[in-house]
Amino acid sequence: MAIGVLSLLGFQLVDSAFVARLGTAPLAAQSFTLPLSFLIIGVQVGMGIAIAALISRALGGGEEARARRLGSLVLLVGALVIAGLAWGLWLAQAPIFRRLGAVPESLSLIRAYWGPQLLSAWVGALLYFAYSLFRAHGNTRLPGSLMVLTSLANLALDPLLIFGIGDWPGLGLPGAAWATVLAMLVGLAVMGVRLMGTDWLATRGLWEEARQSLRPFLGIAGPAMISQLMPPLAAMLAISVVARLGESQVAAWGLASRLETVSLMAVLAMTMSLPPWLGRCYGAGDWPQVHRLMRLALKVVVVWQLALGLVLALAAPWVAVALAGTAEVSTDLTVLMRCLPPSYAALGVCMLVVSAGNALGWPLRAMLMSAARLFVFYLPCLGAGAWLGGLPGLALGAALGNLLAGLAAWGLLRRILASPRRQASVSG
């Protein structure tokens, strides 16, 4: 599964590198759409978390018939919700992208790209819901394998549809979205065939099941969606700040955002693997083991991300040339890479503490910490830096925001683990 996630994140970075070869304007146009694409992903991830939880609980309780009804509702309701969201984003595209700072040239490119991109988001959401269904039934191998397959298919289709072949000139920027649509359809076809060979779906009793499961579904999906939607909202505000600096800066920021996600892969893997262990320790009252696990995890994150960040900062000129399509974007990306990757060590600490919070019985504090990271530390520092020193100031401000968020998360974790009851458990 981790390999699948890595391949998925990697192809998104390479996808932007292909678009960069079209020029600064297409890359900037794609960069403006990233926060809204993350918005759709946030909704689908929140729904997926609730889906997997409800189906796995039903299976654990021996309610196979209910699990089948929930599986059918997942695909039907999920498809309708994401379709409605995509349709709304299509209708509201002009005012949204103007508010984000897109210039008329970017708006024209966005309009050609946004339709197939929303279609790819819808198909990708259906595939994600199917992944959630398989994970709830204990099968993580197939979703991981299909992530690799769809990533490879997208990488093969990207240059063909973007740049063309022979006398066909290709589709340009929309070709990147159509490549994703076709790749996701391949994965969806494979998943559909595999689902037909199971008895995980039902056709009767769906309305009654929807009424019965609505409240527990919202109880799980609501907080998960709030947590997932905060980063896209922050990304929208950040891109509106960057847009004031110019088109080249927006293009470089889009590449840096893709690179950030890939470079944080180890942290993302730990946020998925650590909570189950912490949850078991929490349930057993084994606080000494919680302390040991958190110390080890934090050391690994800080050492790995700091080392990787320093390597990326030193290699910034060469990496930027490989990813960017123009010298101007390459120069701007170099500036961002020299400041941001080393700060991901502190960002990783914050992400790990937030993830651990949900397993250690303080989800509200974790959600507030996540909100503080974005809206108290990161965005104010980023905006102040951009106002004071242009792109270099913005990069330093964003890095400072990550550092402050990491320190705040570390302080929160120390205070929580230092409570008398938990300290007594450790000392005893």
Short mmCIF file of C-alpha atoms in Angstrom, two decimals:
data_model
loop_
_atom_site.label_atom_id
_atom_site.label_comp_id
_atom_site.label_asym_id
_atom_site.label_seq_id
_atom_site.Cartn_x
_atom_site.Cartn_y
_atom_site.Cartn_z
CA MET A 1 0.00 0.00 0.00
CA ALA A 2 2.83 2.39 0.86
CA ILE A 3 4.47 1.67 -2.52
CA GLY A 4 1.15 2.40 -4.21
CA VAL A 5 0.78 5.73 -2.42
CA LEU A 6 4.37 6.64 -3.30
CA SER A 7 3.79 5.84 -6.98
CA LEU A 8 0.60 7.90 -6.96
CA LEU A 9 2.33 10.93 -5.45
CA GLY A 10 5.33 10.48 -7.73
CA PHE A 11 3.27 10.47 -10.92
CA GLN A 12 1.58 13.71 -9.85
CA LEU A 13 4.98 15.38 -9.56
CA VAL A 14 6.07 14.03 -12.94
CA ASP A 15 2.72 15.10 -14.40
CA SER A 16 3.48 18.69 -13.38
CA ALA A 17 7.00 18.33 -14.82
CA PHE A 18 5.48 17.40 -18.20
CA VAL A 19 3.11 20.38 -18.03
CA ALA A 20 6.09 22.63 -17.21
CA ARG A 21 7.47 21.81 -20.68
CA LEU A 22 4.47 23.60 -22.18
CA GLY A 23 5.58 26.89 -20.61
CA THR A 24 5.01 29.04 -17.56
CA ALA A 25 1.38 29.96 -18.29
CA PRO A 26 0.04 26.35 -18.50
CA LEU A 27 1.96 25.36 -15.36
CA ALA A 28 0.61 28.38 -13.50
CA ALA A 29 -2.93 27.53 -14.68
CA GLN A 30 -2.55 23.97 -13.36
CA SER A 31 -1.16 25.31 -10.09
CA PHE A 32 -4.29 27.42 -9.56
CA THR A 33 -6.45 24.27 -9.78
CA LEU A 34 -4.46 22.26 -7.22
CA PRO A 35 -6.21 23.61 -4.08
CA LEU A 36 -9.65 22.82 -5.52
CA SER A 37 -8.49 19.36 -6.57
CA PHE A 38 -7.30 18.84 -2.99
CA LEU A 39 -10.76 19.99 -1.84
CA ILE A 40 -12.40 17.13 -3.73
CA ILE A 41 -9.81 14.70 -2.40
CA GLY A 42 -10.49 15.92 1.14
CA VAL A 43 -14.20 15.16 0.81
CA GLN A 44 -13.58 11.71 -0.66
CA VAL A 45 -10.96 10.83 1.98
CA GLY A 46 -13.32 11.86 4.78
CA MET A 47 -16.05 9.69 3.28
CA GLY A 48 -13.59 6.85 2.74
CA ILE A 49 -12.54 6.89 6.40
CA ALA A 50 -16.18 6.58 7.48
CA ILE A 51 -16.87 3.92 4.87
CA ALA A 52 -14.00 1.69 5.96
CA ALA A 53 -14.89 2.14 9.64
CA LEU A 54 -18.58 1.27 9.28
CA ILE A 55 -18.04 -1.72 6.99
CA SER A 56 -15.23 -3.15 9.12
CA ARG A 57 -17.35 -2.74 12.26
CA ALA A 58 -20.27 -4.51 10.57
CA LEU A 59 -18.01 -7.36 9.50
CA GLY A 60 -16.49 -7.55 12.98
CA GLY A 61 -19.98 -7.83 14.45
CA GLY A 62 -20.95 -10.63 12.08
CA GLU A 63 -23.37 -8.39 10.12
CA GLU A 64 -22.37 -9.49 6.61
CA ALA A 65 -25.72 -8.49 5.08
CA ARG A 66 -25.38 -4.96 6.48
CA ALA A 67 -21.79 -4.75 5.22
CA ARG A 68 -23.05 -5.58 1.72
CA ARG A 69 -25.69 -2.87 1.90
CA LEU A 70 -23.10 -0.37 3.10
CA GLY A 71 -20.81 -1.37 0.24
CA SER A 72 -23.50 -0.55 -2.32
CA LEU A 73 -24.32 2.75 -0.60
CA VAL A 74 -20.65 3.68 -0.68
CA LEU A 75 -20.47 3.56 -4.45
CA LEU A 76 -23.89 5.11 -5.12
CA VAL A 77 -23.84 7.97 -2.61
CA GLY A 78 -20.13 8.64 -3.08
CA ALA A 79 -20.57 8.95 -6.84
CA LEU A 80 -23.48 11.38 -6.41
CA VAL A 81 -21.76 13.54 -3.77
CA ILE A 82 -18.52 13.95 -5.74
CA ALA A 83 -20.45 14.53 -8.97
CA GLY A 84 -22.46 17.29 -7.29
CA LEU A 85 -19.32 18.87 -5.87
CA ALA A 86 -17.56 18.72 -9.25
CA TRP A 87 -20.56 20.26 -11.01
CA GLY A 88 -20.67 23.09 -8.49
CA LEU A 89 -16.94 23.76 -8.94
CA TRP A 90 -17.41 23.84 -12.71
CA LEU A 91 -20.22 26.38 -12.51
CA ALA A 92 -18.35 28.58 -10.02
CA GLN A 93 -14.92 28.34 -11.67
CA ALA A 94 -14.67 31.94 -12.95
CA PRO A 95 -15.31 33.76 -9.64
CA ILE A 96 -13.27 31.22 -7.66
CA PHE A 97 -10.16 31.45 -9.82
CA ARG A 98 -10.43 35.23 -10.11
CA ARG A 99 -10.52 35.40 -6.31
CA LEU A 100 -7.42 33.19 -6.19
CA GLY A 101 -5.62 35.72 -8.38
CA ALA A 102 -5.72 34.12 -11.84
CA VAL A 103 -5.16 36.54 -14.73
CA PRO A 104 -7.31 36.41 -17.93
CA GLU A 105 -4.73 34.30 -19.78
CA SER A 106 -4.73 31.75 -16.96
CA LEU A 107 -8.54 31.72 -16.84
CA SER A 108 -8.67 30.75 -20.52
CA LEU A 109 -6.24 27.88 -19.98
CA ILE A 110 -8.01 26.80 -16.80
CA ARG A 111 -11.39 26.60 -18.55
CA ALA A 112 -10.02 24.15 -21.15
CA TYR A 113 -8.33 22.07 -18.44
CA TRP A 114 -10.90 22.23 -15.64
CA GLY A 115 -13.61 20.09 -17.29
CA PRO A 116 -11.50 16.97 -17.89
CA GLN A 117 -9.73 17.56 -14.58
CA LEU A 118 -13.05 17.45 -12.72
CA LEU A 119 -13.99 14.31 -14.66
CA SER A 120 -10.69 12.71 -13.61
CA ALA A 121 -11.43 13.71 -10.00
CA TRP A 122 -14.84 12.00 -10.19
CA VAL A 123 -13.46 8.80 -11.72
CA GLY A 124 -10.60 8.87 -9.21
CA ALA A 125 -13.09 9.23 -6.36
CA LEU A 126 -15.05 6.18 -7.53
CA LEU A 127 -11.80 4.24 -7.64
CA TYR A 128 -10.90 5.48 -4.15
CA PHE A 129 -14.27 4.37 -2.75
CA ALA A 130 -13.68 0.94 -4.27
CA TYR A 131 -10.23 0.92 -2.63
CA SER A 132 -11.91 1.72 0.70
CA LEU A 133 -14.30 -1.18 0.20
CA PHE A 134 -11.44 -3.61 -0.37
CA ARG A 135 -9.46 -2.24 2.60
CA ALA A 136 -12.51 -2.66 4.84
CA HIS A 137 -12.58 -6.32 3.83
CA GLY A 138 -8.89 -6.68 4.70
CA ASN A 139 -7.49 -6.57 1.14
CA THR A 140 -4.82 -3.87 0.85
CA ARG A 141 -2.70 -5.61 -1.79
CA LEU A 142 -5.07 -4.99 -4.72
CA PRO A 143 -5.53 -1.24 -4.04
CA GLY A 144 -1.77 -0.80 -3.71
CA SER A 145 -1.11 -2.73 -6.93
CA LEU A 146 -3.73 -0.74 -8.83
CA MET A 147 -2.23 2.54 -7.61
CA VAL A 148 1.06 1.47 -9.20
CA LEU A 149 -0.73 0.32 -12.38
CA THR A 150 -2.71 3.56 -12.82
CA SER A 151 0.40 5.63 -12.09
CA LEU A 152 2.37 3.81 -14.79
CA ALA A 153 -0.53 4.13 -17.24
CA ASN A 154 -0.76 7.86 -16.55
CA LEU A 155 2.99 8.30 -17.07
CA ALA A 156 2.77 6.49 -20.41
CA LEU A 157 -0.22 8.52 -21.59
CA ASP A 158 0.97 11.94 -20.37
CA PRO A 159 3.56 12.68 -23.09
CA LEU A 160 1.33 11.23 -25.82
CA LEU A 161 -1.74 13.30 -24.96
CA ILE A 162 0.11 16.47 -23.92
CA PHE A 163 2.67 16.71 -26.74
CA GLY A 164 1.14 14.42 -29.36
CA ILE A 165 2.79 11.92 -31.66
CA GLY A 166 3.72 12.17 -35.34
CA ASP A 167 1.63 14.79 -37.11
CA TRP A 168 -0.84 15.03 -34.20
CA PRO A 169 0.14 17.99 -31.99
CA GLY A 170 -1.50 16.66 -28.82
CA LEU A 171 -3.98 18.35 -26.49
CA GLY A 172 -1.60 20.51 -24.49
CA LEU A 173 -2.61 21.17 -20.87
CA PRO A 174 -5.99 19.32 -21.10
CA GLY A 175 -4.04 16.25 -22.23
CA ALA A 176 -2.64 15.89 -18.71
CA ALA A 177 -6.17 15.61 -17.31
CA TRP A 178 -7.36 13.24 -20.07
CA ALA A 179 -4.35 10.99 -19.39
CA THR A 180 -5.45 10.76 -15.75
CA VAL A 181 -9.05 10.01 -16.80
CA LEU A 182 -7.96 7.11 -19.02
CA ALA A 183 -5.53 5.75 -16.42
CA MET A 184 -8.18 5.85 -13.69
CA LEU A 185 -10.69 4.15 -16.00
CA VAL A 186 -8.22 1.28 -16.43
CA GLY A 187 -8.04 0.91 -12.65
CA LEU A 188 -11.82 1.22 -12.30
CA ALA A 189 -12.37 -1.50 -14.91
CA VAL A 190 -10.03 -3.89 -13.09
CA MET A 191 -11.68 -3.06 -9.76
CA GLY A 192 -15.14 -3.59 -11.26
CA VAL A 193 -14.21 -7.04 -12.53
CA ARG A 194 -12.82 -7.98 -9.13
CA LEU A 195 -15.92 -6.69 -7.35
CA MET A 196 -18.14 -8.81 -9.59
CA GLY A 197 -16.34 -11.85 -8.22
CA THR A 198 -17.29 -11.01 -4.62
CA ASP A 199 -20.50 -10.92 -2.63
CA TRP A 200 -19.74 -7.55 -1.05
CA LEU A 201 -22.64 -5.62 -2.62
CA ALA A 202 -26.42 -5.73 -2.21
CA THR A 203 -29.39 -4.39 -4.16
CA ARG A 204 -32.14 -4.52 -1.51
CA GLY A 205 -32.71 -2.66 1.73
CA LEU A 206 -30.50 0.26 0.71
CA TRP A 207 -32.94 3.03 1.66
CA GLU A 208 -33.53 1.62 5.14
CA GLU A 209 -29.79 1.12 5.60
CA ALA A 210 -29.12 4.71 4.51
CA ARG A 211 -31.53 6.03 7.15
CA GLN A 212 -30.03 3.77 9.84
CA SER A 213 -26.38 4.54 9.03
CA LEU A 214 -26.63 8.26 8.29
CA ARG A 215 -25.93 9.43 11.83
CA PRO A 216 -22.93 7.15 12.56
CA PHE A 217 -21.58 7.92 9.09
CA LEU A 218 -21.74 11.67 9.67
CA GLY A 219 -20.27 11.22 13.16
CA ILE A 220 -17.14 9.72 11.62
CA ALA A 221 -17.03 11.51 8.27
CA GLY A 222 -17.76 14.99 9.66
CA PRO A 223 -14.63 15.46 11.80
CA ALA A 224 -12.53 13.61 9.23
CA MET A 225 -13.72 15.95 6.47
CA ILE A 226 -13.08 19.03 8.58
CA SER A 227 -9.51 17.87 9.16
CA GLN A 228 -9.07 16.99 5.48
CA LEU A 229 -10.58 20.27 4.21
CA MET A 230 -8.36 22.57 6.26
CA PRO A 231 -5.24 21.99 4.09
CA PRO A 232 -7.08 22.76 0.80
CA LEU A 233 -8.50 25.94 2.33
CA ALA A 234 -5.03 26.96 3.48
CA ALA A 235 -3.69 26.09 0.01
CA MET A 236 -6.26 28.41 -1.58
CA LEU A 237 -5.23 31.26 0.69
CA ALA A 238 -1.55 30.54 0.04
CA ILE A 239 -1.95 30.52 -3.75
CA SER A 240 -3.80 33.85 -3.56
CA VAL A 241 -0.78 35.30 -1.75
CA VAL A 242 1.67 33.81 -4.25
CA ALA A 243 -0.42 35.07 -7.20
CA ARG A 244 0.35 38.66 -6.22
CA LEU A 245 4.02 38.00 -6.99
CA GLY A 246 3.52 36.87 -10.59
CA GLU A 247 2.82 33.97 -12.94
CA SER A 248 6.29 32.45 -12.70
CA GLN A 249 6.06 32.36 -8.91
CA VAL A 250 2.68 30.60 -9.09
CA ALA A 251 4.13 27.98 -11.45
CA ALA A 252 7.13 27.41 -9.15
CA TRP A 253 4.83 27.20 -6.11
CA GLY A 254 2.78 24.49 -7.81
CA LEU A 255 5.89 22.40 -8.44
CA ALA A 256 7.09 22.98 -4.87
CA SER A 257 3.71 21.81 -3.53
CA ARG A 258 3.97 18.56 -5.50
CA LEU A 259 7.55 18.08 -4.33
CA GLU A 260 6.52 18.67 -0.71
CA THR A 261 3.99 15.85 -0.80
CA VAL A 262 6.51 13.42 -2.27
CA SER A 263 9.29 14.40 0.16
CA LEU A 264 6.92 13.84 3.11
CA MET A 265 6.17 10.27 2.04
CA ALA A 266 7.96 8.76 5.05
CA VAL A 267 5.92 10.94 7.40
CA LEU A 268 2.69 10.04 5.61
CA ALA A 269 3.54 6.34 5.94
CA MET A 270 4.16 6.77 9.68
CA THR A 271 0.90 8.65 10.18
CA MET A 272 -0.88 5.61 8.72
CA SER A 273 1.11 2.89 10.52
CA LEU A 274 1.70 4.41 13.98
CA PRO A 275 -1.90 5.10 15.19
CA PRO A 276 -2.95 1.41 15.34
CA TRP A 277 0.00 0.65 17.63
CA LEU A 278 -0.65 3.70 19.76
CA GLY A 279 -4.33 2.79 19.94
CA ARG A 280 -3.52 -0.65 21.32
CA CYS A 281 -1.20 0.84 23.93
CA TYR A 282 -3.82 3.44 24.85
CA GLY A 283 -6.48 0.76 25.26
CA ALA A 284 -4.17 -1.30 27.48
CA GLY A 285 -3.02 1.71 29.51
CA ASP A 286 0.58 1.00 28.49
CA TRP A 287 1.88 4.58 28.63
CA PRO A 288 5.57 3.62 28.87
CA GLN A 289 5.24 2.01 25.46
CA VAL A 290 3.46 5.12 24.15
CA HIS A 291 6.40 7.24 25.30
CA ARG A 292 8.89 4.90 23.64
CA LEU A 293 6.98 4.73 20.37
CA MET A 294 6.55 8.50 20.16
CA ARG A 295 10.21 9.19 20.99
CA LEU A 296 11.36 6.74 18.33
CA ALA A 297 8.92 8.05 15.72
CA LEU A 298 9.86 11.69 16.34
CA LYS A 299 13.58 10.93 16.14
CA VAL A 300 13.13 9.08 12.84
CA VAL A 301 11.03 11.89 11.37
CA VAL A 302 13.39 14.68 12.42
CA VAL A 303 16.59 12.91 11.32
CA TRP A 304 15.18 11.64 8.01
CA GLN A 305 13.37 14.82 6.98
CA LEU A 306 16.24 17.07 8.01
CA ALA A 307 18.74 14.97 6.05
CA LEU A 308 16.46 14.78 3.02
CA GLY A 309 15.72 18.50 3.29
CA LEU A 310 19.38 19.43 3.33
CA VAL A 311 20.07 17.18 0.31
CA LEU A 312 17.20 18.77 -1.62
CA ALA A 313 18.33 22.26 -0.63
CA LEU A 314 21.87 21.56 -1.86
CA ALA A 315 20.62 19.90 -5.05
CA ALA A 316 17.97 22.58 -5.64
CA PRO A 317 19.47 24.09 -8.84
CA TRP A 318 19.71 20.71 -10.59
CA VAL A 319 16.33 19.41 -9.38
CA ALA A 320 14.67 22.68 -10.39
CA VAL A 321 16.11 22.48 -13.91
CA ALA A 322 14.82 18.90 -14.23
CA LEU A 323 11.29 19.82 -13.09
CA ALA A 324 10.78 23.34 -14.46
CA GLY A 325 10.16 24.16 -18.10
CA THR A 326 11.72 27.64 -18.19
CA ALA A 327 14.74 29.33 -16.66
CA GLU A 328 12.54 31.79 -14.76
CA VAL A 329 10.46 29.06 -13.12
CA SER A 330 13.63 27.09 -12.40
CA THR A 331 15.16 30.08 -10.60
CA ASP A 332 12.04 30.62 -8.51
CA LEU A 333 11.76 26.92 -7.67
CA THR A 334 15.40 26.92 -6.57
CA VAL A 335 14.65 29.71 -4.10
CA LEU A 336 11.73 27.76 -2.65
CA MET A 337 13.68 24.51 -2.43
CA ARG A 338 16.56 26.10 -0.54
CA CYS A 339 14.21 27.22 2.24
CA LEU A 340 11.27 24.83 2.46
CA PRO A 341 12.52 21.17 2.48
CA PRO A 342 14.68 21.51 5.64
CA SER A 343 11.62 22.89 7.47
CA TYR A 344 9.67 19.71 6.69
CA ALA A 345 11.39 18.10 9.70
CA ALA A 346 9.34 20.39 11.96
CA LEU A 347 6.26 19.95 9.76
CA GLY A 348 6.67 16.17 10.09
CA VAL A 349 6.68 16.49 13.89
CA CYS A 350 3.40 18.39 13.74
CA MET A 351 1.81 15.88 11.38
CA LEU A 352 2.89 12.99 13.58
CA VAL A 353 1.52 14.59 16.75
CA VAL A 354 -1.82 15.33 15.06
CA SER A 355 -2.05 11.75 13.79
CA ALA A 356 -1.15 10.34 17.21
CA GLY A 357 -3.79 12.51 18.88
CA ASN A 358 -6.63 10.61 17.25
CA ALA A 359 -5.25 7.33 18.60
CA LEU A 360 -4.46 8.63 22.10
CA GLY A 361 -7.90 9.94 22.99
CA TRP A 362 -7.57 13.69 22.25
CA PRO A 363 -8.97 14.18 18.71
CA LEU A 364 -10.24 17.71 19.46
CA ARG A 365 -6.79 18.88 20.51
CA ALA A 366 -5.33 17.23 17.42
CA MET A 367 -7.82 19.02 15.17
CA LEU A 368 -7.11 22.35 16.87
CA MET A 369 -3.38 21.75 16.50
CA SER A 370 -3.87 21.07 12.80
CA ALA A 371 -5.87 24.28 12.45
CA ALA A 372 -3.25 26.25 14.40
CA ARG A 373 -0.48 24.90 12.17
CA LEU A 374 -2.17 26.29 9.09
CA PHE A 375 -3.95 29.43 10.24
CA VAL A 376 -1.90 30.62 13.24
CA PHE A 377 1.65 29.80 12.15
CA TYR A 378 1.97 28.94 8.46
CA LEU A 379 -0.28 31.39 6.62
CA PRO A 380 0.53 34.50 8.72
CA CYS A 381 4.28 33.85 8.41
CA LEU A 382 3.95 33.17 4.69
CA GLY A 383 1.95 36.35 4.08
CA ALA A 384 4.27 38.50 6.18
CA GLY A 385 7.30 37.08 4.40
CA ALA A 386 5.83 37.74 0.95
CA TRP A 387 4.96 41.31 1.94
CA LEU A 388 8.41 42.00 3.33
CA GLY A 389 10.65 40.25 0.82
CA GLY A 390 8.88 38.91 -2.26
CA LEU A 391 9.48 35.24 -3.14
CA PRO A 392 12.57 34.80 -0.89
CA GLY A 393 10.66 36.35 1.99
CA LEU A 394 7.67 34.11 1.25
CA ALA A 395 9.88 31.01 1.29
CA LEU A 396 11.52 32.01 4.57
CA GLY A 397 8.13 32.88 6.08
CA ALA A 398 6.65 29.51 5.11
CA ALA A 399 9.68 27.73 6.57
CA LEU A 400 9.36 29.73 9.79
CA GLY A 401 5.66 28.83 9.98
CA ASN A 402 6.53 25.13 9.69
CA LEU A 403 9.20 25.49 12.39
CA LEU A 404 6.84 27.25 14.83
CA ALA A 405 4.11 24.66 14.19
CA GLY A 406 6.54 21.83 14.91
CA LEU A 407 7.68 23.42 18.15
CA ALA A 408 4.07 24.03 19.23
CA ALA A 409 3.12 20.42 18.46
CA TRP A 410 6.13 19.16 20.43
CA GLY A 411 5.12 21.32 23.39
CA LEU A 412 1.53 20.05 23.21
CA LEU A 413 2.68 16.44 23.15
CA ARG A 414 4.97 16.97 26.16
CA ARG A 415 2.19 18.58 28.19
CA ILE A 416 -0.27 15.81 27.42
CA LEU A 417 2.15 12.98 28.14
CA ALA A 418 3.32 14.74 31.31
CA SER A 419 -0.10 14.49 33.00
CA PRO A 420 0.11 12.90 36.49
CA ARG A 421 -1.71 9.71 35.48
CA ARG A 422 0.47 9.07 32.46
CA GLN A 423 3.68 9.98 34.25
CA ALA A 424 2.72 7.62 37.08
CA SER A 425 2.28 4.84 34.56
CA VAL A 426 5.70 5.55 33.08
CA SER A 427 7.49 5.78 36.43
CA GLY A 428 5.70 2.74 37.74
#
